[in-house]
JSON list of C-alpha atoms in Angstrom, two decimals:
[
{"chain": "A", "resi": 22, "resn": "MET", "atom": "CA", "xyz": [-34.31, 9.99, 5.49]},
{"chain": "A", "resi": 23, "resn": "ALA", "atom": "CA", "xyz": [-31.55, 10.96, 3.11]},
{"chain": "A", "resi": 24, "resn": "GLN", "atom": "CA", "xyz": [-28.49, 8.92, 3.08]},
{"chain": "A", "resi": 25, "resn": "LYS", "atom": "CA", "xyz": [-25.19, 10.50, 3.43]},
{"chain": "A", "resi": 26, "resn": "THR", "atom": "CA", "xyz": [-22.91, 10.68, 0.45]},
{"chain": "A", "resi": 27, "resn": "THR", "atom": "CA", "xyz": [-19.15, 10.70, 0.00]},
{"chain": "A", "resi": 28, "resn": "THR", "atom": "CA", "xyz": [-17.92, 12.59, -2.61]},
{"chain": "A", "resi": 29, "resn": "PRO", "atom": "CA", "xyz": [-14.44, 10.85, -4.77]},
{"chain": "A", "resi": 30, "resn": "LYS", "atom": "CA", "xyz": [-12.21, 12.96, -2.85]},
{"chain": "A", "resi": 31, "resn": "GLU", "atom": "CA", "xyz": [-13.37, 11.90, 0.61]},
{"chain": "A", "resi": 32, "resn": "GLN", "atom": "CA", "xyz": [-13.26, 8.47, -0.71]},
{"chain": "A", "resi": 33, "resn": "ASP", "atom": "CA", "xyz": [-9.67, 8.95, -1.98]},
{"chain": "A", "resi": 34, "resn": "ALA", "atom": "CA", "xyz": [-8.71, 10.35, 1.51]},
{"chain": "A", "resi": 35, "resn": "LYS", "atom": "CA", "xyz": [-10.50, 7.50, 3.12]},
{"chain": "A", "resi": 36, "resn": "SER", "atom": "CA", "xyz": [-8.45, 5.20, 0.91]},
{"chain": "A", "resi": 37, "resn": "LEU", "atom": "CA", "xyz": [-5.21, 6.79, 1.63]},
{"chain": "A", "resi": 38, "resn": "SER", "atom": "CA", "xyz": [-5.67, 6.90, 4.95]},
{"chain": "A", "resi": 39, "resn": "LYS", "atom": "CA", "xyz": [-6.50, 2.88, 5.48]},
{"chain": "A", "resi": 40, "resn": "TYR", "atom": "CA", "xyz": [-3.28, 2.48, 3.16]},
{"chain": "A", "resi": 41, "resn": "PHE", "atom": "CA", "xyz": [-1.17, 4.51, 5.46]},
{"chain": "A", "resi": 42, "resn": "ARG", "atom": "CA", "xyz": [-2.58, 2.63, 8.66]},
{"chain": "A", "resi": 43, "resn": "GLY", "atom": "CA", "xyz": [-1.78, -0.36, 6.65]},
{"chain": "A", "resi": 44, "resn": "VAL", "atom": "CA", "xyz": [1.57, 0.10, 5.78]},
{"chain": "A", "resi": 45, "resn": "LYS", "atom": "CA", "xyz": [2.43, 1.23, 9.49]},
{"chain": "A", "resi": 46, "resn": "SER", "atom": "CA", "xyz": [0.85, -1.90, 10.62]},
{"chain": "A", "resi": 47, "resn": "GLU", "atom": "CA", "xyz": [3.46, -3.85, 8.75]},
{"chain": "A", "resi": 48, "resn": "PHE", "atom": "CA", "xyz": [6.28, -2.20, 9.61]},
{"chain": "A", "resi": 49, "resn": "LYS", "atom": "CA", "xyz": [5.57, -3.26, 13.10]},
{"chain": "A", "resi": 50, "resn": "ARG", "atom": "CA", "xyz": [5.79, -6.73, 12.03]},
{"chain": "A", "resi": 51, "resn": "VAL", "atom": "CA", "xyz": [9.33, -6.44, 10.43]},
{"chain": "A", "resi": 52, "resn": "VAL", "atom": "CA", "xyz": [12.23, -8.09, 12.07]},
{"chain": "A", "resi": 53, "resn": "TRP", "atom": "CA", "xyz": [15.00, -5.43, 11.11]},
{"chain": "A", "resi": 54, "resn": "PRO", "atom": "CA", "xyz": [18.36, -7.14, 11.51]},
{"chain": "A", "resi": 55, "resn": "THR", "atom": "CA", "xyz": [21.04, -6.20, 13.83]},
{"chain": "A", "resi": 56, "resn": "LYS", "atom": "CA", "xyz": [24.07, -4.72, 13.19]},
{"chain": "A", "resi": 57, "resn": "LYS", "atom": "CA", "xyz": [26.31, -7.91, 13.31]},
{"chain": "A", "resi": 58, "resn": "GLN", "atom": "CA", "xyz": [23.58, -9.29, 10.87]},
{"chain": "A", "resi": 59, "resn": "LEU", "atom": "CA", "xyz": [23.87, -6.38, 8.75]},
{"chain": "A", "resi": 60, "resn": "PHE", "atom": "CA", "xyz": [27.73, -6.20, 8.64]},
{"chain": "A", "resi": 61, "resn": "GLN", "atom": "CA", "xyz": [28.15, -10.26, 7.89]},
{"chain": "A", "resi": 62, "resn": "TYR", "atom": "CA", "xyz": [25.16, -9.83, 4.68]},
{"chain": "A", "resi": 63, "resn": "SER", "atom": "CA", "xyz": [26.70, -6.77, 3.46]},
{"chain": "A", "resi": 64, "resn": "LEU", "atom": "CA", "xyz": [30.24, -8.88, 3.29]},
{"chain": "A", "resi": 65, "resn": "ILE", "atom": "CA", "xyz": [28.75, -11.95, 1.81]},
{"chain": "A", "resi": 66, "resn": "VAL", "atom": "CA", "xyz": [27.22, -9.71, -1.10]},
{"chain": "A", "resi": 67, "resn": "ILE", "atom": "CA", "xyz": [30.30, -7.47, -1.67]},
{"chain": "A", "resi": 68, "resn": "VAL", "atom": "CA", "xyz": [32.75, -11.43, -1.45]},
{"chain": "A", "resi": 69, "resn": "VAL", "atom": "CA", "xyz": [30.08, -12.97, -3.97]},
{"chain": "A", "resi": 70, "resn": "SER", "atom": "CA", "xyz": [30.08, -9.83, -6.41]},
{"chain": "A", "resi": 71, "resn": "ILE", "atom": "CA", "xyz": [34.01, -9.89, -6.47]},
{"chain": "A", "resi": 72, "resn": "ILE", "atom": "CA", "xyz": [33.93, -13.69, -6.89]},
{"chain": "A", "resi": 73, "resn": "THR", "atom": "CA", "xyz": [31.43, -13.32, -9.59]},
{"chain": "A", "resi": 74, "resn": "ALA", "atom": "CA", "xyz": [33.16, -10.31, -11.75]},
{"chain": "A", "resi": 75, "resn": "LEU", "atom": "CA", "xyz": [36.30, -12.45, -11.59]},
{"chain": "A", "resi": 76, "resn": "PHE", "atom": "CA", "xyz": [34.43, -15.48, -13.13]},
{"chain": "A", "resi": 77, "resn": "ILE", "atom": "CA", "xyz": [33.05, -13.60, -15.78]},
{"chain": "A", "resi": 78, "resn": "TYR", "atom": "CA", "xyz": [36.69, -12.00, -16.59]},
{"chain": "A", "resi": 79, "resn": "ALA", "atom": "CA", "xyz": [38.26, -15.58, -16.39]},
{"chain": "A", "resi": 80, "resn": "ILE", "atom": "CA", "xyz": [35.50, -16.55, -19.02]},
{"chain": "A", "resi": 81, "resn": "ASP", "atom": "CA", "xyz": [35.87, -12.99, -21.14]},
{"chain": "A", "resi": 82, "resn": "PHE", "atom": "CA", "xyz": [39.70, -13.67, -20.79]},
{"chain": "A", "resi": 83, "resn": "VAL", "atom": "CA", "xyz": [39.85, -16.97, -22.53]},
{"chain": "A", "resi": 84, "resn": "PHE", "atom": "CA", "xyz": [37.27, -16.54, -24.87]},
{"chain": "A", "resi": 85, "resn": "SER", "atom": "CA", "xyz": [38.85, -13.49, -26.28]},
{"chain": "A", "resi": 86, "resn": "HIS", "atom": "CA", "xyz": [41.98, -14.83, -26.55]},
{"chain": "A", "resi": 87, "resn": "LEU", "atom": "CA", "xyz": [40.68, -18.16, -28.61]},
{"chain": "A", "resi": 88, "resn": "MET", "atom": "CA", "xyz": [38.90, -15.88, -30.75]},
{"chain": "A", "resi": 89, "resn": "SER", "atom": "CA", "xyz": [42.14, -14.05, -31.32]},
{"chain": "A", "resi": 90, "resn": "LEU", "atom": "CA", "xyz": [43.64, -17.60, -32.22]},
{"chain": "A", "resi": 91, "resn": "ILE", "atom": "CA", "xyz": [40.85, -18.69, -34.27]},
{"chain": "A", "resi": 92, "resn": "PHE", "atom": "CA", "xyz": [40.27, -15.52, -36.57]},
{"chain": "A", "resi": 93, "resn": "GLY", "atom": "CA", "xyz": [43.73, -13.96, -35.89]},
{"chain": "A", "resi": 94, "resn": "LEU", "atom": "CA", "xyz": [42.82, -10.68, -34.78]}
]
């Protein structure tokens, strides 16, 4: 009896189908944040970003003034 063979295109279609089924099942497992959590997390990111920017600005300010004192620029 002859065995059924699949072409590379059929194999690609099957693997692509399997991939998307896997993606769908993984999305069902995801625990999405509530609106309140999303707002809190976003606020934390914004505040930490501002604090980091101010810290880098302060360090840059100090070093630039030190360099101007040392080299007289």
